[in-house]
Short mmCIF file of C-alpha atoms in Angstrom, two decimals:
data_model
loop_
_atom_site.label_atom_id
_atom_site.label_comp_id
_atom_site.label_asym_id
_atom_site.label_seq_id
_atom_site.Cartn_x
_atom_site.Cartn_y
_atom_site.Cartn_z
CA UNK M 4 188.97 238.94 142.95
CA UNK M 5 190.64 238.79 139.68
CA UNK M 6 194.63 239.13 138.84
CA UNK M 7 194.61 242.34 138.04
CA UNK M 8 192.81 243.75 141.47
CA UNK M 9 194.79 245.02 144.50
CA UNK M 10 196.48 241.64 146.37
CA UNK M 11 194.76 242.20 150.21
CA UNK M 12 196.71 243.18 152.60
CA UNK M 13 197.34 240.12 155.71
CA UNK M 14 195.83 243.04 157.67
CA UNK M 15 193.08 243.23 155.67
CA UNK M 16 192.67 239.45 155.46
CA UNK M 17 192.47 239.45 159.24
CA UNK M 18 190.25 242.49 159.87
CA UNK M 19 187.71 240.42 157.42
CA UNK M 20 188.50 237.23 159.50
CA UNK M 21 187.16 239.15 162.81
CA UNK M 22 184.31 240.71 161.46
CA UNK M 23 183.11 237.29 159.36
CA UNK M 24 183.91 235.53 162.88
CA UNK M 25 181.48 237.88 165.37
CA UNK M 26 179.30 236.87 162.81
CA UNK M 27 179.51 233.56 163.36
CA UNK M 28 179.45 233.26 166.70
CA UNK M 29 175.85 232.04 167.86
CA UNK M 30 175.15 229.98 164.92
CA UNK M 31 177.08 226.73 165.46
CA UNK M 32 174.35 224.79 166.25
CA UNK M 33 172.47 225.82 163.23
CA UNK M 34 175.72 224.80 161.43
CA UNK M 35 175.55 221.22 163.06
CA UNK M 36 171.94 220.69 162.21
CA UNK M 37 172.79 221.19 158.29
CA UNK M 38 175.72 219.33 158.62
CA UNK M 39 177.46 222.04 156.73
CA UNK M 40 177.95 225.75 157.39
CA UNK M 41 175.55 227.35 155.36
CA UNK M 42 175.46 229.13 151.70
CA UNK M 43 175.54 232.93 153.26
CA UNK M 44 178.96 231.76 155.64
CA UNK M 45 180.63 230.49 152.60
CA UNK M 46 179.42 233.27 150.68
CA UNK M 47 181.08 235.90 153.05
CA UNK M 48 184.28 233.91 153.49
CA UNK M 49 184.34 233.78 149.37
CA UNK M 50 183.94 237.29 149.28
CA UNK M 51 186.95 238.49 151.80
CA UNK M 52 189.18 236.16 149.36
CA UNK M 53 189.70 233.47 152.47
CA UNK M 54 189.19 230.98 150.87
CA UNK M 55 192.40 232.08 147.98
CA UNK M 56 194.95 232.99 150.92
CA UNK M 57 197.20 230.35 149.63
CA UNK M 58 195.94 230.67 145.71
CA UNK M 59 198.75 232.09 143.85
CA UNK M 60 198.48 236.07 143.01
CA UNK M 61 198.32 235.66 139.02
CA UNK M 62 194.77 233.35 139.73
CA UNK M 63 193.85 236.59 141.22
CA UNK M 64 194.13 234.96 145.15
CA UNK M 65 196.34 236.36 147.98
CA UNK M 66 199.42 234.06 148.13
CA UNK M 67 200.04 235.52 152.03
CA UNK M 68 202.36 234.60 154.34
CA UNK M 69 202.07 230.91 156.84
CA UNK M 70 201.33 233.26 159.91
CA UNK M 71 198.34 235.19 158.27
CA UNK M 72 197.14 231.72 157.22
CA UNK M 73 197.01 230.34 160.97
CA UNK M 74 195.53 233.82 161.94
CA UNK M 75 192.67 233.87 160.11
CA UNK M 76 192.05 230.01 160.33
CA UNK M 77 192.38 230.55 163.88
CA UNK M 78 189.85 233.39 163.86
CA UNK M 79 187.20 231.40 162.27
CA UNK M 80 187.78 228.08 164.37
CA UNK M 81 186.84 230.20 167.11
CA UNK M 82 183.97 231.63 166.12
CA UNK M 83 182.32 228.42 164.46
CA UNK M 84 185.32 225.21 164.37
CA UNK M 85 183.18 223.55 161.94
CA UNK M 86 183.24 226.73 159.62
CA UNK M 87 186.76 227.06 160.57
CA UNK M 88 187.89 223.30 159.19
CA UNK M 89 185.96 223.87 156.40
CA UNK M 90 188.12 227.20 155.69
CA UNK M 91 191.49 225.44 156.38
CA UNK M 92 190.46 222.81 153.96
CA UNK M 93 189.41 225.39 151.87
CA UNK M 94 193.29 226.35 151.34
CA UNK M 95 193.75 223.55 148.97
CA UNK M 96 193.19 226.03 146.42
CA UNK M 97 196.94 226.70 147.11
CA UNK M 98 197.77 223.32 145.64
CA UNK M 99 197.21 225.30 141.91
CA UNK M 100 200.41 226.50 142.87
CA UNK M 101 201.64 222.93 141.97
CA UNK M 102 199.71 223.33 138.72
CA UNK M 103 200.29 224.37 135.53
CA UNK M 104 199.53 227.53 134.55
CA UNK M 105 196.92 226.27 131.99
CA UNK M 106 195.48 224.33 134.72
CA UNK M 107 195.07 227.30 137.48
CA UNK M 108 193.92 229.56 134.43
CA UNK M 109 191.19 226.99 134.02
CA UNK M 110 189.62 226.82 137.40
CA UNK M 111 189.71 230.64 138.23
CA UNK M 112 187.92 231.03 135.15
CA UNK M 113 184.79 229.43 136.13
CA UNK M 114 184.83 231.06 139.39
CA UNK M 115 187.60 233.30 141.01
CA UNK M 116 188.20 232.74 144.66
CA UNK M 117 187.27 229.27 144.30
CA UNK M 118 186.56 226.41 147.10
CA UNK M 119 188.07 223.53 146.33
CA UNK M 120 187.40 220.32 148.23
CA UNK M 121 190.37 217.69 148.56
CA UNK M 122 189.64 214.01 148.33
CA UNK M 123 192.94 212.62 149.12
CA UNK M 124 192.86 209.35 151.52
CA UNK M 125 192.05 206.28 150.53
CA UNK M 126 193.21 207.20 146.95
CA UNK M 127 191.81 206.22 144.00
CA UNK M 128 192.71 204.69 140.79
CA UNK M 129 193.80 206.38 137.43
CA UNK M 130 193.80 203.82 134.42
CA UNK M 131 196.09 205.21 131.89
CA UNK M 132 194.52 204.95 128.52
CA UNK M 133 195.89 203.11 125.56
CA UNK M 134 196.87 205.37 123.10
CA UNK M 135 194.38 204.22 120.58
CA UNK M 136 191.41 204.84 122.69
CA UNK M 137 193.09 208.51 123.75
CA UNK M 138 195.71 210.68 123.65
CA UNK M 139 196.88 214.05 125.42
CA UNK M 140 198.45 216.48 123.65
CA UNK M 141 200.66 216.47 126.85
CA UNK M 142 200.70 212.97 128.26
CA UNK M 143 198.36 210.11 129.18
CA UNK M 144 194.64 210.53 130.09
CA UNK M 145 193.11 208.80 133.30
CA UNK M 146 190.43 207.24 133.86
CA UNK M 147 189.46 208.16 137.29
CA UNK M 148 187.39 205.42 139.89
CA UNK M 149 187.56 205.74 143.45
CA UNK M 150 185.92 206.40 146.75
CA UNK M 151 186.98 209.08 148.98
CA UNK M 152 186.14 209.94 152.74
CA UNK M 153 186.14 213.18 154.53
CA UNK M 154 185.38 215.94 152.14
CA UNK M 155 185.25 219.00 154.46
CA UNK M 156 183.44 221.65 152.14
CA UNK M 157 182.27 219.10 149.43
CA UNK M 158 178.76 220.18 149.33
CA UNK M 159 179.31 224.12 147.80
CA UNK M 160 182.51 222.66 146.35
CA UNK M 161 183.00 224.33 142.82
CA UNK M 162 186.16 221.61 142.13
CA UNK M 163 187.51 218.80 143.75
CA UNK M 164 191.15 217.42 143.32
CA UNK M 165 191.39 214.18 144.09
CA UNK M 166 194.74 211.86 144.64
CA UNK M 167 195.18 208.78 142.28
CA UNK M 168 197.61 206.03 142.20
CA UNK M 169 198.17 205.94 138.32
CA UNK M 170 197.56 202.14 136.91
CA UNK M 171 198.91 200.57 133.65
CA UNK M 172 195.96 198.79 131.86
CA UNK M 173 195.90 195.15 133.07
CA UNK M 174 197.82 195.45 136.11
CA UNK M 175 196.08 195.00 139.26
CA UNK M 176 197.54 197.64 141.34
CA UNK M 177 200.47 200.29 140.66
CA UNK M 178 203.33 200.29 143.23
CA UNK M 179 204.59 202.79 144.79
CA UNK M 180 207.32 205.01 143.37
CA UNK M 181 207.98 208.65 142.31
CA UNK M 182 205.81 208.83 139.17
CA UNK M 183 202.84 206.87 140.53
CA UNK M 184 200.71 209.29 142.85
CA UNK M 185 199.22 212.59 141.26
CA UNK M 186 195.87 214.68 142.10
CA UNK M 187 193.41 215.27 139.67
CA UNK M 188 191.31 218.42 139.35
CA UNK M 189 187.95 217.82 138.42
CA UNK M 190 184.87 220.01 138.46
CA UNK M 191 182.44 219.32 141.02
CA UNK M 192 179.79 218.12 137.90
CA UNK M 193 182.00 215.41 137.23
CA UNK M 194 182.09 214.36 141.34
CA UNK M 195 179.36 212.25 143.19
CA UNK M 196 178.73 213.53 146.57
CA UNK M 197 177.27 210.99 149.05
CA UNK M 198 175.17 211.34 151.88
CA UNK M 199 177.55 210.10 154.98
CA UNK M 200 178.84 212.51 157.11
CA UNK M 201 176.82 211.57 160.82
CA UNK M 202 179.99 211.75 163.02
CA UNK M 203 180.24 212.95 166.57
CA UNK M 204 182.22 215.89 166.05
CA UNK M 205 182.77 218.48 163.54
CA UNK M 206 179.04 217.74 162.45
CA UNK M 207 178.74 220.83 160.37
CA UNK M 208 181.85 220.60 158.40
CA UNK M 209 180.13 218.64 155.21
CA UNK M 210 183.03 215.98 155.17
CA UNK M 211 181.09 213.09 152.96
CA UNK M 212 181.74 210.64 151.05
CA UNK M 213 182.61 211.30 147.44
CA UNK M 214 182.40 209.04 144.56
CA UNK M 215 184.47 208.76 141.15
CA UNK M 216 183.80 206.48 137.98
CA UNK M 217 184.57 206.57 135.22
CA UNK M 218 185.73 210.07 134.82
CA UNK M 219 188.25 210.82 132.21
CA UNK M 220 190.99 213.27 133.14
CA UNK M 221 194.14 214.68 130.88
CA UNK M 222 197.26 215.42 132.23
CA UNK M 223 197.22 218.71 131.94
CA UNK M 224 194.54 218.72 134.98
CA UNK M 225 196.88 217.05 137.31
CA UNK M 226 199.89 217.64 139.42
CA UNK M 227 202.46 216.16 141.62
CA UNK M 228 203.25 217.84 144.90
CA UNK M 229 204.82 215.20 146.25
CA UNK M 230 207.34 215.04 143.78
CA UNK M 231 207.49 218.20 141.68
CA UNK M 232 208.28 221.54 142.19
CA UNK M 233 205.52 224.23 142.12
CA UNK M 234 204.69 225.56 139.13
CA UNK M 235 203.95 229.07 139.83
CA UNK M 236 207.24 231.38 141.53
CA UNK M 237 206.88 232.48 145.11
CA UNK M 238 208.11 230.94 148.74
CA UNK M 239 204.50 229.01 149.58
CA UNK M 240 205.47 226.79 146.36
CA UNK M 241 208.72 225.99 147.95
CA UNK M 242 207.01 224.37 150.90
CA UNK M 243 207.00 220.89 150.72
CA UNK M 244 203.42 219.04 150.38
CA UNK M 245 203.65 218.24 154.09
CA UNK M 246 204.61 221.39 155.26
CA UNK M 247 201.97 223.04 153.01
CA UNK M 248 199.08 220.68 154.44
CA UNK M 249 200.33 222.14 158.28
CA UNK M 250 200.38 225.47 157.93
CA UNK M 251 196.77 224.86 156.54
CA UNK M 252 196.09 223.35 159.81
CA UNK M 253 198.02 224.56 162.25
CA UNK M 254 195.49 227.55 163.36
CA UNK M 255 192.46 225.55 163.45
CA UNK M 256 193.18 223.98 167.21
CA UNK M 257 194.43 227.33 168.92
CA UNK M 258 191.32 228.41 167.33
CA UNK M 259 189.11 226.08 168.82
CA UNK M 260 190.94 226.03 172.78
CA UNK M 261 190.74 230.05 172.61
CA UNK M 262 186.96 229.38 172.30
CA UNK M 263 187.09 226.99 175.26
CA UNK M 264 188.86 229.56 177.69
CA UNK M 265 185.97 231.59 177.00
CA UNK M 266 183.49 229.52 177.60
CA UNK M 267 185.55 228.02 180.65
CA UNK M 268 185.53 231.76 182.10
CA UNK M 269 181.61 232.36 181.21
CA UNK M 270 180.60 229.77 183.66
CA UNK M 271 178.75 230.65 186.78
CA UNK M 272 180.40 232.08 189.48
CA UNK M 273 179.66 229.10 192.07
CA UNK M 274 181.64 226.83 189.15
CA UNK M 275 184.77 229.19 189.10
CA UNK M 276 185.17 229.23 192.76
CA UNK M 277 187.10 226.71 193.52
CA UNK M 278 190.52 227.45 194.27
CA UNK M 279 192.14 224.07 192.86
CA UNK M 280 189.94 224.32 189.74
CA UNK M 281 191.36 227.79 188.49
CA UNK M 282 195.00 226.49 189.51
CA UNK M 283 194.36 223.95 187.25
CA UNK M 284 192.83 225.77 184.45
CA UNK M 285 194.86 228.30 184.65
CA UNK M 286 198.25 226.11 184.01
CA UNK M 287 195.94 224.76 181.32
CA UNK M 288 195.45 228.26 179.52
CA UNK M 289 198.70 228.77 180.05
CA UNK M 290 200.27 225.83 178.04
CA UNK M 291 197.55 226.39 175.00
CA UNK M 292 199.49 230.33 174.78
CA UNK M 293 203.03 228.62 174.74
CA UNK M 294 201.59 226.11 172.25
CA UNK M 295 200.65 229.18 170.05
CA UNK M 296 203.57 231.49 170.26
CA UNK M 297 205.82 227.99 169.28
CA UNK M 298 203.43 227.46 166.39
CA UNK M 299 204.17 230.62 165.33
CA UNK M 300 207.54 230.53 165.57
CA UNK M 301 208.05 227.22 164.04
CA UNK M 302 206.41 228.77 161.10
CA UNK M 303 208.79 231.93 161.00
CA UNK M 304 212.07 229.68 161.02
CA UNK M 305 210.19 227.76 157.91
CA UNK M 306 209.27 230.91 156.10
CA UNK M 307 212.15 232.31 156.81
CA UNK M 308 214.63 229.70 155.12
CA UNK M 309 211.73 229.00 152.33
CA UNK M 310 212.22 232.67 151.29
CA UNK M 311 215.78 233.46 152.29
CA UNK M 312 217.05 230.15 150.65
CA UNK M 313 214.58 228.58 148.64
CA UNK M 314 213.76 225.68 150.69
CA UNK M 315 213.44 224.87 154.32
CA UNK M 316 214.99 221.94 155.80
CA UNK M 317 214.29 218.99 156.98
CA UNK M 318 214.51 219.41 160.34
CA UNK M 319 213.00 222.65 160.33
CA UNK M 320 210.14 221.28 158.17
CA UNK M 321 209.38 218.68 160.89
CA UNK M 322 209.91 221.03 164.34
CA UNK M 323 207.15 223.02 162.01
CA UNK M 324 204.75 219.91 161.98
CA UNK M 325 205.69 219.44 165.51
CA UNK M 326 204.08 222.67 167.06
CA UNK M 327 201.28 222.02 164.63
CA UNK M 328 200.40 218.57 166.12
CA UNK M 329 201.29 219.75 169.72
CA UNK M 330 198.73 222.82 169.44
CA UNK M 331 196.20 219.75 168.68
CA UNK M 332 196.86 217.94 171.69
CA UNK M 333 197.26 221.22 173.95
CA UNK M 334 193.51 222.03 172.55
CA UNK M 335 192.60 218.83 173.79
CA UNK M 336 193.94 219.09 177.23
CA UNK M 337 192.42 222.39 177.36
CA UNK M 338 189.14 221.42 176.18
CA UNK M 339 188.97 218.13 178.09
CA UNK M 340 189.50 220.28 181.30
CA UNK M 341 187.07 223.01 180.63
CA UNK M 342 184.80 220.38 179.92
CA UNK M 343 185.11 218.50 183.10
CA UNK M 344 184.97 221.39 185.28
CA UNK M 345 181.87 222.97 183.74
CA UNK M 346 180.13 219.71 185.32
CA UNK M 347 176.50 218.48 184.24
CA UNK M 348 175.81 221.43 182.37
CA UNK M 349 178.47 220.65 179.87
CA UNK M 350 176.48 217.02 178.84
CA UNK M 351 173.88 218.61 176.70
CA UNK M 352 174.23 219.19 173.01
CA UNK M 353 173.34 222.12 173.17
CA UNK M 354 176.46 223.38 175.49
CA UNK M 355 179.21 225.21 173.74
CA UNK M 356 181.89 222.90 175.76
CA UNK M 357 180.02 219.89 174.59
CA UNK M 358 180.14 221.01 171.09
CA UNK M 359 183.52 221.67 171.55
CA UNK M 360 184.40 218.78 173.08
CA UNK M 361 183.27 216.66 170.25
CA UNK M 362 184.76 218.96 167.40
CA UNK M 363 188.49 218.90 169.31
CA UNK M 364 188.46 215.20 169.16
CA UNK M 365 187.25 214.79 165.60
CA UNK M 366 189.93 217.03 164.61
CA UNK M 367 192.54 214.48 166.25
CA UNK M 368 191.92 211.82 164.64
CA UNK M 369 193.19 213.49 161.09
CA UNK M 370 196.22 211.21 160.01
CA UNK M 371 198.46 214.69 160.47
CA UNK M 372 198.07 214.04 164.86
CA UNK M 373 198.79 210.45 164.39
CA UNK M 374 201.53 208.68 166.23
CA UNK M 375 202.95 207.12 162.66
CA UNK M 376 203.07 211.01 162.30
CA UNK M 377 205.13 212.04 164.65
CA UNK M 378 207.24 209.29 164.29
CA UNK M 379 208.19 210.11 161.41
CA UNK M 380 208.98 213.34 162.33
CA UNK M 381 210.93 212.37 165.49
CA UNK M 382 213.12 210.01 163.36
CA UNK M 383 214.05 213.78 161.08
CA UNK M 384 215.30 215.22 164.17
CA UNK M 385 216.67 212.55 166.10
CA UNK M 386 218.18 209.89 163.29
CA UNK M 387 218.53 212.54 160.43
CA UNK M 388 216.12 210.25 158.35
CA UNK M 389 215.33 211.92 155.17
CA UNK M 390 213.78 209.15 153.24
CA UNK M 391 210.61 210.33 153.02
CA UNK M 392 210.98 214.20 151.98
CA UNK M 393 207.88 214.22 150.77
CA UNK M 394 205.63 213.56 154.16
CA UNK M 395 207.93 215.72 155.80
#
């Protein structure tokens, strides 16, 4: 889709979802054999725009609303959770919105609707060029080296943007401050993917390795979210980085426990009979419905101030991440019980439980569900700490 075509509608964007998701459903083991979802998934989810819910309108993507974002996430993560991580990640092309215009112009010009895989943690290094070997017309140029892990997406990637800790010439690491991290945008050409992604869970997601060296990168292909205002006018640039990065995740987990319910309540008869064993699954599925309508509302109350007032607070920012990382570890009570019940069955591969099983507790260990996480968050609501408004 290009600027000038009609924006889709959030109801459009999660009709698509469904239909893209029946289709899905069946092939996840395929998916986990090729350790990536394959070139006709992508191609569909390219097509509906899903992958530019978050781009901003004048790159020709959708810039929709935080609960049409967990929808259609959620949709997908259902269907196929490694498909579905690999469309949340996919969101990053929202992080243009951080970009200059220039910059956004750039991308969507090779490809509208782009997918855009993030190499983020560890981060790399960006040596800033003397002068006399070159010079930006708008600043410094890099010189990019790095590893990266977890790259969900990185192998149809069309550009990766990759965070850098920016390093004078003959120092031997920057320290941290406000002008030292940015991300880098870099075509997927100028990106080494490596072959390393044989995990337990989430096989199919594609998250490898990626390697940087010696790649040369102007300012004017990098931003700041941590530190900068968006670019490009509308609420979703008013979010702050964190925030941003949760609302890309937040539907992936009620995604994945809706699935489990399912599969919980497709069992045999002779395994659902047991009186205890629905009690318990039953409070189970009833805690993963409370952790969705709170997701949802947490995200209202930060949409609501981001577009009423400009920005959301702090507090508000971090009872967002909250519901986010409680929907995680709802999914994985839900899962864990589902899984248990099901019996023997549930220990071969090939059992959706298994599968999702594995995929629920790959999913947890993303730094977002860690305890130094929600510590940080508790220490917003409870000790009005504020030091850190950019993880928050």
């Amino acid at each position: 889709m290009t600027a000038t075509e009609t924006v889709r509608t959030p109801e459009q964007l999660l009709g698509d979802a469904r239909r893209i998701a029946r289709d899905l459903v069946g092939g996840e083991a395929a998916t986990e054999r090729a350790r990536t979802p394959s070139r006709t998934a992508v191609e569909a989810l390219r097509e509906a725009g899903l992958f530019s819910l978050t781009l901003p309108r004048v790159l020709g993507g959708s810039e929709t609303d935080p609960a049409t974002v967990l929808s259609v996430v959620e949709e997908i993560s259902w269907a196929d959770p490694s498909v579905g991580w690999t469309l949340m990640i996919g969101q990053a092309s929202g992080f243009l919105g951080w970009g200059s215009a220039e910059l956004g112009r750039r991308v969507v010009a090779e490809r509208p609707d782009p997918l855009i895989a993030c190499a983020l943690a560890p981060m790399g290094e960006g040596t800033i060029l003397p002068a006399t070997e070159a010079e930006g017309e708008d600043g410094p140029v890099y010189r990019l080296d790095g590893r990266w892990a977890i790259n969900s997406g990185c192998r149809h990637a069309d550009w990766f943007i990759a965070a850098f800790a920016k390093k004078e010439p003959g120092v031997d690491s920057p320290q941290w401050g406000e002008d030292v991290v940015r991300f880098a945008v870099l075509p997927a050409s100028e990106v080494r993917v490596l072959d390393t992604w044989h995990v337990l869970g989430l096989r199919g997601s594609g998250s490898d390795d990626v390697e940087i060296r010696g790649v040369e990168v102007p300012h004017s292909m990098t931003f700041s979210p941590f530190f900068e205002p968006g670019e490009h006018e509308g609420p979703l640039y008013r979010l702050s980085y964190f925030a941003f990065l949760m609302m890309m995740m937040g539907g992936f987990s009620v995604g994945l426990a809706r699935r489990a319910v399912e599969e919980f309540r497709a069992l045999p008869e002779a395994d659902l009979a047991d009186t205890a064993a629905q009690v318990e699954f039953w409070r189970l599925d009833n805690e993963r419905l409370a952790a969705r309508c709170l997701l949802h509302e947490a995200a209202a109350r930060v949409w609501d101030e981001v577009t009423t007032a400009g920005s959301a607070r702090p507090e508000t920012r971090a009872r967002f991440a909250g519901a986010v990382q409680h929907s995680q570890r709802v999914a994985e009570r839900v899962v864990d019980g589902a899984y248990r019940l099901a019996g023997a069955a549930a220990l071969r591969d090939e059992h959706p439980l298994q599968r999702l099983w594995r995929d629920v507790h790959a999913a947890g260990a993303h730094l977002a569900f860690g305890l130094v996480t929600e510590r940080r968050m508790a220490r917003v609501c409870y000790l009005g700490d504020h030091s850190m408004q950019y993880m928050i």
